[in-house]
Amino acid sequence: MLKKISTLFIAAAILLGAGTASHAVEFKAKGVWNMNFEYGSGGNFTERGRSENGNKAAGVTGWGRYGEDQFEAKSRVRLQLDAVASEALSGTVYFEIGGVTWGRASKGGALGADGNNVVKIKHSYLDWAVPQTSVKVRMGIQRVFLPDFTTEASQAFDADVAGVVLSTPITDNLSLSGFWVRPYNDNWAGDSQSPQNYLDNFDIFGLTAPVRLNGVNVTPWAMLGMFGSNSFRSGTDFYGKNSTGAGALGLSPAVYALKDSKVGRQIADAYSTVLWAGITGEMVAFDPFRIAASFNYGSVDTGAEALNRKGWYSALLAEYKLDWGTPGVYGWYSSGDDDNIKNGSERMPNVEANNESTNAMSSFGTLGTWTLGRDTLIGSTFAGTWGVGARIKDVSFFDKLKQTFHVNVLGGTNSPAMAKYIKGAKGVDGYTSYTPDTGDGFADFNSANYYGLYLTSQDYAAEFGITTTYQIYDNLRLLVETNYIALWLDQSRGVWGGYTSATGNNMGANSTTDAWNVNVSFIYKF
């Protein structure tokens, strides 16, 4: 570990020295150090938010989304080097070291600090301008995301991915940005039915058109993708737990209750079509009063109805900026699954949403923080939920100290009938519902809602959060997050109530308890 870090800094020093000698290229260095200390409890969660009748996985003593303990200490370093030849040409490489969990050998945090697989290239791209034009091009591994003026975090696409982005102004009020990215290709090892690398690419094309008028900003956007029948496969399972990305990408059905033998191991079409469209905007003409709204729609067509997905999401925000803070109210609604498991999912698909942005409406229930703190208790996005909330942002009565308070009341928009498939009380046309690989007899909540809980229209939750930042020095910031989520899940037999499987295992209720966490981060940025 220390050798790798030393190598990075030696390389940086050589590059900086070379830039000084040549006078042709200027090298700039940026970086972020993040030290995080966190304590959390409740939720009874195991892998990626799955709840197993209130039981924790073996060896897990705490919140446990990734086998975490109640108390965790972590650190991460990000180092960015820019080689700038001119305003029209530059190159960037962005290294990431960690996150390192202190004491864990596999994460480089044990005695000796020489663990492997903790240093990676986060970004590596080339920026250049097409000569004699206003077109700018970025090529390589980079962050690509869609806009959202309400949540400040896209519910459809926000990821580090390899691709090409082009942008150009059209008029003083209109600009265009288009991209092609390739999340997956040449990862399928092959088997007796499909040769290696056959039909395993996933490509996405997108276009945004920001419009800036006097007091109004609006950005319509559209995105089209296609993925092959082997794009997400890492074994014999296409949409199950062993897939390389279908669950994480939110492209699979919300509940994988159909066995492979029922729908066929591969999708009906060689390539599936994925389509998204949306519009987001804000009105600031009456500053300090601001209104923002967003609407997204997405669909996945695989050729097999049971594996299709389509849905939508909308959000509205109103806030008023005062000298001491910015109070606001907001709400969101996203479509949920109906009671027919054979017609696929009615939840909006997404591609690695909220990757690097912070969800301004939820700091614990969804991916709401870019620090190393725990989150995603409800889900990575708002898909399949509704909610209303209020917040006071950037409250400041003392120099260098700011606080944000928020409270949300939310629930699910999925049919309660889906709970029977998830907990194994109901199958499809004689086929039993999906059983996890562990053989523990419990329903696989991970496959139902990757990164969180599957909430029906009879399930509710309340989220409370306080975020405090104190600027210790110009480059050193202290961030303290305190979060609590209260859960009220329907324990009746028709939803999450008790059910005894054929093997005698008591499926029981989804007896998830309330959850809370406190995390403290020291962030040094230069």
Coordinates of C-alpha atoms in Angstrom, one line a residue:
M1 CA 0.0 0.0 0.0
L2 CA 2.7 2.5 1.0
K3 CA 4.8 1.5 -2.0
K4 CA 1.8 2.3 -4.3
I5 CA 1.2 5.6 -2.7
S6 CA 4.9 6.5 -3.0
T7 CA 4.9 5.5 -6.6
L8 CA 1.9 7.8 -7.3
F9 CA 3.6 10.8 -5.7
I10 CA 6.9 10.1 -7.4
A11 CA 5.1 10.0 -10.7
A12 CA 3.4 13.3 -9.9
A13 CA 6.8 14.9 -8.9
I14 CA 8.3 13.7 -12.2
L15 CA 5.4 15.1 -14.2
L16 CA 5.6 18.4 -12.3
G17 CA 9.3 18.6 -12.9
A18 CA 8.9 17.8 -16.6
G19 CA 6.4 20.6 -16.9
T20 CA 8.8 23.1 -15.3
A21 CA 11.6 22.1 -17.7
S22 CA 9.6 22.2 -20.9
H23 CA 7.5 25.3 -20.3
A24 CA 5.1 23.8 -22.9
V25 CA 2.7 22.1 -20.5
E26 CA 1.6 23.2 -17.1
F27 CA 0.9 20.5 -14.5
K28 CA -1.6 21.1 -11.8
A29 CA -2.4 18.9 -8.8
K30 CA -5.6 18.7 -6.8
G31 CA -6.6 16.3 -4.1
V32 CA -9.1 15.4 -1.4
W33 CA -8.4 13.5 1.9
N34 CA -11.4 12.1 3.7
M35 CA -11.1 10.6 7.2
N36 CA -14.4 9.2 8.4
F37 CA -15.6 7.8 11.8
E38 CA -19.0 6.4 12.1
Y39 CA -21.4 4.7 14.5
G40 CA -24.7 3.3 13.4
S41 CA -27.3 0.7 14.5
G42 CA -30.7 -0.7 13.7
G43 CA -32.3 -1.8 10.4
N44 CA -31.2 -5.4 10.9
F45 CA -29.7 -5.3 7.5
T46 CA -27.3 -7.7 5.9
E47 CA -25.9 -7.7 2.4
R48 CA -27.0 -4.5 0.5
G49 CA -30.0 -3.9 2.7
R50 CA -31.6 -7.3 2.6
S51 CA -33.5 -8.1 5.8
E52 CA -33.8 -11.7 6.8
N53 CA -36.6 -11.9 9.4
G54 CA -34.7 -9.7 11.8
N55 CA -31.6 -11.9 11.8
K56 CA -28.2 -10.6 11.0
A57 CA -25.7 -12.5 8.8
A58 CA -23.0 -14.5 10.6
G59 CA -20.3 -12.2 11.9
V60 CA -22.2 -9.0 11.3
T61 CA -22.6 -7.0 14.5
G62 CA -24.1 -3.7 13.2
W63 CA -25.9 -2.0 10.4
G64 CA -24.1 -4.4 8.0
R65 CA -24.9 -3.3 4.5
Y66 CA -21.5 -4.6 3.4
G67 CA -20.7 -6.6 6.5
E68 CA -19.9 -3.4 8.4
D69 CA -19.6 -3.2 12.2
Q70 CA -21.5 -0.7 14.3
F71 CA -18.4 1.4 14.5
E72 CA -16.3 1.9 11.5
A73 CA -13.2 4.1 10.7
K74 CA -12.4 4.7 7.1
S75 CA -10.2 6.8 4.9
R76 CA -9.9 7.7 1.2
V77 CA -7.5 9.8 -0.9
R78 CA -8.3 11.2 -4.3
L79 CA -5.4 12.8 -6.3
Q80 CA -6.0 14.6 -9.6
L81 CA -3.3 15.6 -12.0
D82 CA -4.0 18.0 -14.9
A83 CA -1.6 18.4 -17.8
V84 CA -2.6 21.7 -19.4
A85 CA -1.1 22.6 -22.8
S86 CA -3.6 25.4 -23.4
E87 CA -7.2 26.4 -23.0
A88 CA -8.0 24.1 -25.9
L89 CA -6.0 21.0 -24.8
S90 CA -5.5 19.2 -21.5
G91 CA -5.3 15.7 -20.0
T92 CA -6.5 14.6 -16.6
V93 CA -5.8 11.5 -14.5
Y94 CA -7.6 11.0 -11.2
F95 CA -6.3 8.4 -8.7
E96 CA -8.3 7.0 -5.8
I97 CA -6.8 5.3 -2.8
G98 CA -9.4 3.5 -0.7
G99 CA -11.8 3.6 0.8
V100 CA -9.7 1.9 3.4
T101 CA -11.5 0.4 6.3
W102 CA -9.1 0.6 9.3
G103 CA -8.1 -2.8 10.5
R104 CA -9.4 -4.7 7.4
A105 CA -6.5 -6.5 5.6
S106 CA -8.5 -6.8 2.3
K107 CA -8.9 -3.0 2.2
G108 CA -5.3 -2.2 3.1
G109 CA -6.1 -1.1 6.6
A110 CA -4.5 -3.9 8.7
L111 CA -1.2 -3.9 10.5
G112 CA 1.5 -3.0 7.9
A113 CA -1.0 -1.3 5.7
D114 CA 0.1 -3.3 2.6
G115 CA -3.3 -4.7 1.4
N116 CA -4.0 -5.0 -2.3
N117 CA -6.7 -3.6 -4.6
V118 CA -7.1 -0.3 -3.0
V119 CA -5.5 2.0 -5.6
K120 CA -7.4 2.6 -8.8
I121 CA -7.9 5.1 -11.6
K122 CA -11.2 6.9 -11.0
H123 CA -11.0 9.2 -14.1
S124 CA -8.6 9.4 -17.0
Y125 CA -9.7 11.7 -19.9
L126 CA -8.5 14.1 -22.6
D127 CA -10.1 17.5 -23.0
W128 CA -9.7 19.3 -26.4
A129 CA -11.5 21.8 -28.5
V130 CA -12.2 21.3 -32.2
P131 CA -10.1 23.9 -34.0
Q132 CA -11.9 26.9 -35.3
T133 CA -15.1 25.9 -33.5
S134 CA -16.7 26.2 -30.1
V135 CA -17.1 22.4 -29.8
K136 CA -15.5 20.9 -26.7
V137 CA -14.7 17.2 -26.5
R138 CA -13.9 15.0 -23.5
M139 CA -12.8 11.5 -24.1
G140 CA -12.0 8.7 -21.7
I141 CA -13.1 7.5 -18.2
Q142 CA -15.1 10.3 -16.7
R143 CA -18.2 11.2 -14.7
V144 CA -21.3 11.5 -16.9
F145 CA -24.6 12.5 -15.3
L146 CA -28.1 13.9 -16.1
P147 CA -29.3 17.2 -14.6
D148 CA -32.0 17.5 -11.8
F149 CA -32.7 20.9 -10.3
T150 CA -34.8 19.4 -7.5
T151 CA -32.8 16.6 -5.9
E152 CA -29.4 17.8 -7.3
A153 CA -28.8 14.1 -8.0
S154 CA -30.0 12.3 -11.1
Q155 CA -32.5 9.5 -10.5
A156 CA -31.6 8.0 -13.9
F157 CA -27.9 8.2 -14.7
D158 CA -24.8 9.4 -12.8
A159 CA -21.7 7.2 -13.2
D160 CA -18.0 7.0 -13.7
V161 CA -17.9 5.5 -17.2
A162 CA -15.8 5.3 -20.4
G163 CA -17.1 7.4 -23.2
V164 CA -17.0 10.6 -25.3
V165 CA -18.9 13.8 -24.4
L166 CA -19.3 16.7 -26.9
S167 CA -20.7 20.1 -25.9
T168 CA -21.2 23.4 -27.7
P169 CA -23.2 26.6 -27.3
I170 CA -25.8 27.2 -30.0
T171 CA -27.0 30.7 -29.0
D172 CA -26.6 32.9 -26.0
N173 CA -29.5 31.0 -24.4
L174 CA -29.2 27.5 -25.7
S175 CA -26.4 24.9 -25.6
L176 CA -26.2 21.2 -26.5
S177 CA -24.3 18.3 -25.0
G178 CA -24.2 14.8 -26.4
F179 CA -22.5 11.7 -25.2
W180 CA -21.8 8.1 -26.0
V181 CA -20.7 5.8 -23.2
R182 CA -19.9 2.1 -22.9
P183 CA -20.6 0.7 -19.4
Y184 CA -19.9 -2.9 -20.4
N185 CA -18.2 -4.8 -23.2
D186 CA -16.1 -8.0 -23.6
N187 CA -16.7 -9.3 -20.1
W188 CA -18.7 -12.5 -20.9
A189 CA -16.5 -15.6 -20.5
G190 CA -18.7 -17.7 -22.8
D191 CA -20.3 -21.1 -22.5
S192 CA -21.6 -24.0 -24.6
Q193 CA -24.5 -21.8 -26.0
S194 CA -22.8 -18.4 -26.4
P195 CA -19.1 -17.9 -27.3
Q196 CA -16.9 -15.5 -25.4
N197 CA -17.7 -11.8 -25.7
Y198 CA -20.8 -12.6 -27.8
L199 CA -23.7 -10.0 -27.5
D200 CA -22.2 -8.6 -24.2
N201 CA -21.8 -4.8 -25.0
F202 CA -23.9 -2.1 -23.3
D203 CA -23.9 1.3 -25.1
I204 CA -25.8 4.5 -24.1
F205 CA -26.3 7.6 -26.2
G206 CA -27.6 10.8 -24.6
L207 CA -28.4 14.4 -25.4
T208 CA -29.1 17.4 -23.1
A209 CA -30.2 20.9 -24.2
P210 CA -29.8 23.4 -21.4
V211 CA -31.9 26.6 -22.0
R212 CA -31.0 29.7 -20.0
L213 CA -33.5 32.5 -20.1
N214 CA -34.1 35.5 -17.9
G215 CA -35.0 34.0 -14.6
V216 CA -35.8 30.5 -15.9
N217 CA -33.5 27.6 -16.5
V218 CA -34.8 24.5 -18.3
T219 CA -33.0 21.4 -19.5
P220 CA -34.8 18.7 -21.5
W221 CA -32.8 15.5 -22.1
A222 CA -33.1 12.1 -23.7
M223 CA -31.1 8.9 -23.5
L224 CA -31.1 5.7 -25.6
G225 CA -29.3 2.5 -24.7
M226 CA -29.0 -1.1 -25.8
F227 CA -27.5 -4.1 -24.0
G228 CA -27.0 -7.6 -25.3
S229 CA -28.3 -10.8 -23.9
N230 CA -24.9 -11.5 -22.3
S231 CA -24.1 -7.9 -21.2
F232 CA -24.6 -8.5 -17.5
R233 CA -23.9 -12.2 -17.2
S234 CA -21.1 -13.6 -15.1
G235 CA -22.3 -17.2 -15.0
T236 CA -25.5 -19.1 -15.8
D237 CA -27.7 -16.5 -14.1
F238 CA -28.8 -13.6 -16.2
Y239 CA -30.9 -11.4 -13.8
G240 CA -30.1 -12.9 -10.5
K241 CA -27.7 -12.2 -7.7
N242 CA -24.6 -13.4 -9.6
S243 CA -25.1 -10.9 -12.4
T244 CA -22.3 -8.3 -12.9
G245 CA -24.6 -5.4 -12.9
A246 CA -28.3 -5.8 -13.8
G247 CA -29.5 -5.3 -10.2
A248 CA -27.2 -2.5 -9.5
L249 CA -28.1 -0.7 -12.7
G250 CA -31.8 -1.0 -11.9
L251 CA -32.5 -2.6 -15.3
S252 CA -33.8 -5.9 -14.0
P253 CA -37.4 -6.5 -12.8
A254 CA -37.9 -5.2 -9.3
V255 CA -38.8 -8.6 -8.0
Y256 CA -37.0 -11.6 -9.5
A257 CA -39.6 -14.2 -8.6
L258 CA -39.5 -16.0 -12.0
K259 CA -37.0 -18.7 -12.3
D260 CA -34.7 -18.9 -15.3
S261 CA -36.5 -22.1 -16.4
K262 CA -39.7 -20.0 -16.6
V263 CA -38.5 -17.1 -18.8
G264 CA -35.5 -18.7 -20.4
R265 CA -31.9 -18.1 -19.5
Q266 CA -31.5 -15.4 -22.1
I267 CA -33.8 -12.5 -23.0
A268 CA -36.0 -13.0 -26.1
D269 CA -34.3 -10.3 -28.2
A270 CA -30.5 -10.4 -28.9
Y271 CA -30.4 -6.7 -27.8
S272 CA -32.7 -5.0 -25.3
T273 CA -33.6 -1.3 -25.9
V274 CA -33.5 1.2 -23.0
L275 CA -35.1 4.6 -23.4
W276 CA -35.2 7.6 -21.0
A277 CA -36.5 11.1 -21.4
G278 CA -36.9 13.9 -19.0
I279 CA -37.1 17.6 -18.3
T280 CA -35.9 19.6 -15.3
G281 CA -36.0 23.3 -14.6
E282 CA -36.0 26.1 -12.0
M283 CA -37.5 29.5 -11.8
V284 CA -35.3 32.2 -10.1
A285 CA -37.0 35.3 -11.5
F286 CA -38.4 36.1 -8.1
D287 CA -35.1 35.6 -6.3
P288 CA -34.7 34.9 -3.3
F289 CA -37.8 32.7 -4.0
R290 CA -37.0 29.6 -6.1
I291 CA -39.1 26.8 -7.6
A292 CA -37.7 23.7 -9.2
A293 CA -39.3 20.7 -10.9
S294 CA -38.3 17.5 -12.6
F295 CA -39.9 14.7 -14.5
N296 CA -38.2 11.5 -15.8
Y297 CA -39.5 8.5 -17.7
G298 CA -37.7 5.3 -18.5
S299 CA -38.4 1.9 -20.1
V300 CA -36.6 -1.3 -20.9
D301 CA -37.8 -3.6 -23.7
T302 CA -36.2 -7.1 -23.7
G303 CA -38.7 -8.9 -25.9
A304 CA -39.8 -10.9 -22.8
E305 CA -42.7 -9.2 -21.0
A306 CA -41.8 -10.6 -17.6
L307 CA -38.4 -9.0 -17.8
N308 CA -39.5 -5.6 -19.1
R309 CA -39.5 -2.4 -17.0
K310 CA -41.1 1.0 -17.4
G311 CA -41.9 3.8 -15.0
W312 CA -41.6 7.5 -14.1
Y313 CA -40.5 9.9 -11.4
S314 CA -41.4 13.5 -10.6
A315 CA -40.3 16.0 -8.0
L316 CA -41.2 19.6 -6.9
L317 CA -39.2 22.0 -4.7
A318 CA -40.0 25.5 -3.4
E319 CA -37.5 27.4 -1.2
Y320 CA -36.8 30.9 0.0
K321 CA -33.3 32.2 0.7
L322 CA -32.8 34.3 3.9
D323 CA -29.8 35.9 5.4
W324 CA -29.4 33.1 8.0
G325 CA -30.6 30.1 5.9
T326 CA -32.8 28.7 3.2
P327 CA -36.1 27.1 4.3
G328 CA -37.9 24.9 1.7
V329 CA -40.6 22.3 1.2
Y330 CA -40.6 19.5 -1.4
G331 CA -42.2 16.3 -2.6
W332 CA -41.7 13.5 -5.0
Y333 CA -43.6 10.6 -6.5
S334 CA -42.4 7.6 -8.5
S335 CA -44.4 4.8 -10.1
G336 CA -44.4 1.4 -8.5
D337 CA -45.0 -2.2 -9.4
D338 CA -48.6 -3.4 -9.9
D339 CA -49.9 -6.8 -8.7
N340 CA -49.0 -8.7 -11.9
I341 CA -45.6 -10.2 -11.8
K342 CA -45.9 -11.5 -15.3
N343 CA -45.9 -8.1 -17.0
G344 CA -42.5 -6.9 -15.7
S345 CA -41.8 -4.0 -13.4
E346 CA -43.5 -0.6 -13.3
R347 CA -40.5 1.1 -11.6
M348 CA -38.3 3.5 -13.5
P349 CA -35.0 2.0 -14.6
N350 CA -31.7 3.7 -13.8
V351 CA -28.0 3.4 -14.5
E352 CA -25.8 3.8 -11.3
A353 CA -27.8 6.8 -10.1
N354 CA -26.5 9.2 -7.5
N355 CA -22.9 8.0 -7.9
E356 CA -21.0 11.2 -7.1
S357 CA -23.8 13.7 -6.4
T358 CA -25.6 14.2 -3.1
N359 CA -29.4 13.8 -2.9
A360 CA -30.4 17.2 -1.4
M361 CA -33.7 15.7 -0.2
S362 CA -32.4 12.6 1.6
S363 CA -29.1 12.1 3.4
F364 CA -29.7 8.5 4.8
G365 CA -32.6 6.9 3.0
T366 CA -31.0 7.1 -0.4
L367 CA -27.5 7.8 -1.8
G368 CA -27.4 11.2 -0.2
T369 CA -23.7 11.8 0.7
W370 CA -20.5 11.8 -1.2
T371 CA -18.5 11.1 2.0
L372 CA -17.7 7.6 3.3
G373 CA -20.8 7.6 5.5
R374 CA -23.5 4.9 5.3
D375 CA -26.7 5.5 3.4
T376 CA -29.1 3.9 0.9
L377 CA -31.3 2.4 3.7
I378 CA -34.5 2.8 1.5
G379 CA -32.9 2.6 -1.9
S380 CA -30.3 4.1 -4.3
T381 CA -33.0 6.2 -5.9
F382 CA -36.6 7.3 -5.2
A383 CA -38.0 4.5 -7.5
G384 CA -41.1 2.9 -6.1
T385 CA -41.6 5.5 -3.4
W386 CA -43.4 8.8 -2.7
G387 CA -42.5 11.4 -0.1
V388 CA -42.9 14.9 1.2
G389 CA -40.4 16.8 3.3
A390 CA -39.2 20.1 4.7
R391 CA -35.7 21.4 5.2
I392 CA -33.7 24.5 6.3
K393 CA -30.5 24.6 4.3
D394 CA -27.2 26.3 5.2
V395 CA -28.3 27.7 8.6
S396 CA -25.5 29.9 9.8
F397 CA -25.5 32.1 13.0
F398 CA -21.8 31.7 13.6
D399 CA -18.8 32.3 11.4
K400 CA -17.6 29.2 9.5
L401 CA -20.4 27.0 10.9
K402 CA -23.4 25.8 8.7
Q403 CA -26.2 23.4 9.4
T404 CA -28.9 21.7 7.3
F405 CA -32.0 20.2 8.9
H406 CA -34.5 18.0 7.1
V407 CA -37.4 15.8 7.8
N408 CA -39.2 13.5 5.4
V409 CA -42.3 11.3 5.5
L410 CA -42.4 8.7 2.8
G411 CA -44.0 5.4 1.7
G412 CA -44.0 2.9 -1.1
T413 CA -45.9 2.9 -4.3
N414 CA -45.6 -0.9 -5.0
S415 CA -48.5 -3.2 -4.8
P416 CA -48.8 -5.1 -1.5
A417 CA -49.4 -8.3 -3.5
M418 CA -45.8 -8.2 -4.5
A419 CA -44.7 -8.9 -1.0
K420 CA -46.1 -12.5 -1.3
Y421 CA -43.7 -13.2 -4.1
I422 CA -40.7 -11.7 -2.3
K423 CA -41.2 -13.6 0.9
G424 CA -41.9 -16.9 -1.0
A425 CA -45.6 -17.3 -0.1
K426 CA -46.7 -17.2 -3.7
G427 CA -45.2 -18.6 -6.9
V428 CA -46.0 -18.2 -10.6
D429 CA -47.9 -20.9 -12.6
G430 CA -46.5 -23.7 -10.4
Y431 CA -43.0 -22.3 -10.3
T432 CA -41.7 -21.4 -6.8
S433 CA -40.5 -17.9 -6.1
Y434 CA -36.8 -17.1 -6.2
T435 CA -34.7 -18.6 -3.4
P436 CA -31.4 -17.0 -2.5
D437 CA -28.1 -19.0 -2.9
T438 CA -27.6 -19.1 0.9
G439 CA -30.3 -21.7 1.3
D440 CA -31.6 -20.0 4.5
G441 CA -35.2 -20.1 3.3
F442 CA -35.6 -16.4 3.5
A443 CA -36.8 -14.2 0.6
D444 CA -34.1 -12.3 -1.2
F445 CA -34.9 -8.7 -0.6
N446 CA -31.7 -7.7 -2.4
S447 CA -33.2 -8.9 -5.7
A448 CA -36.4 -7.0 -4.9
N449 CA -34.8 -3.6 -4.4
Y450 CA -31.0 -3.4 -4.9
Y451 CA -29.4 -1.2 -2.2
G452 CA -32.4 -1.0 0.1
L453 CA -35.9 -2.0 1.2
Y454 CA -38.9 -2.8 -1.0
L455 CA -41.7 -0.6 0.3
T456 CA -45.3 -1.4 -0.6
S457 CA -48.2 1.1 -0.6
Q458 CA -48.9 0.0 3.0
D459 CA -45.4 0.6 4.3
Y460 CA -44.2 4.0 5.6
A461 CA -41.1 5.6 7.0
A462 CA -39.9 8.9 8.5
E463 CA -36.4 10.3 8.0
F464 CA -34.7 12.9 10.2
G465 CA -31.3 14.4 9.5
I466 CA -28.9 17.1 10.6
T467 CA -25.8 17.9 8.6
T468 CA -23.2 20.2 10.2
T469 CA -20.1 21.6 8.6
Y470 CA -17.4 23.7 10.2
Q471 CA -14.5 25.2 8.2
I472 CA -11.5 24.6 10.5
Y473 CA -9.1 26.0 8.0
D474 CA -9.5 27.3 4.4
N475 CA -8.8 23.8 3.1
L476 CA -10.0 21.6 6.1
R477 CA -13.6 21.0 6.8
L478 CA -15.3 19.1 9.6
L479 CA -18.6 17.4 8.5
V480 CA -20.9 15.8 11.0
E481 CA -24.0 13.9 9.9
T482 CA -26.7 12.6 12.3
N483 CA -29.6 10.6 10.8
Y484 CA -32.5 8.6 12.0
I485 CA -35.1 6.6 10.1
A486 CA -38.3 5.2 11.7
L487 CA -40.0 2.4 9.8
W488 CA -43.6 1.2 9.9
L489 CA -43.9 -1.9 7.7
D490 CA -47.2 -3.7 7.3
Q491 CA -47.0 -6.9 9.4
S492 CA -50.3 -8.4 8.3
R493 CA -50.2 -11.9 6.7
G494 CA -51.2 -10.4 3.3
V495 CA -48.0 -8.3 3.2
W496 CA -44.9 -9.0 5.3
G497 CA -46.7 -11.2 7.9
G498 CA -45.7 -14.7 8.9
Y499 CA -45.4 -17.5 6.4
T500 CA -44.0 -21.0 6.9
S501 CA -42.2 -22.4 3.9
A502 CA -42.3 -26.1 2.9
T503 CA -38.9 -26.6 4.6
G504 CA -40.3 -25.4 7.9
N505 CA -38.6 -22.0 7.9
N506 CA -40.7 -19.2 9.3
M507 CA -40.5 -16.5 6.7
G508 CA -42.0 -14.2 9.3
A509 CA -42.5 -10.5 8.9
N510 CA -40.0 -8.1 7.4
S511 CA -39.2 -7.1 11.0
T512 CA -36.8 -4.4 10.2
T513 CA -36.1 -2.0 13.1
D514 CA -35.5 1.7 13.1
A515 CA -32.0 2.7 12.1
W516 CA -29.7 5.6 13.0
N517 CA -26.1 6.7 12.4
V518 CA -23.7 9.4 13.3
N519 CA -20.6 10.0 11.1
V520 CA -17.8 12.5 11.5
S521 CA -15.6 13.3 8.5
F522 CA -12.5 15.4 8.3
I523 CA -12.1 16.6 4.6
Y524 CA -8.9 18.2 3.4
K525 CA -9.2 19.6 -0.1
F526 CA -6.6 21.5 -2.0

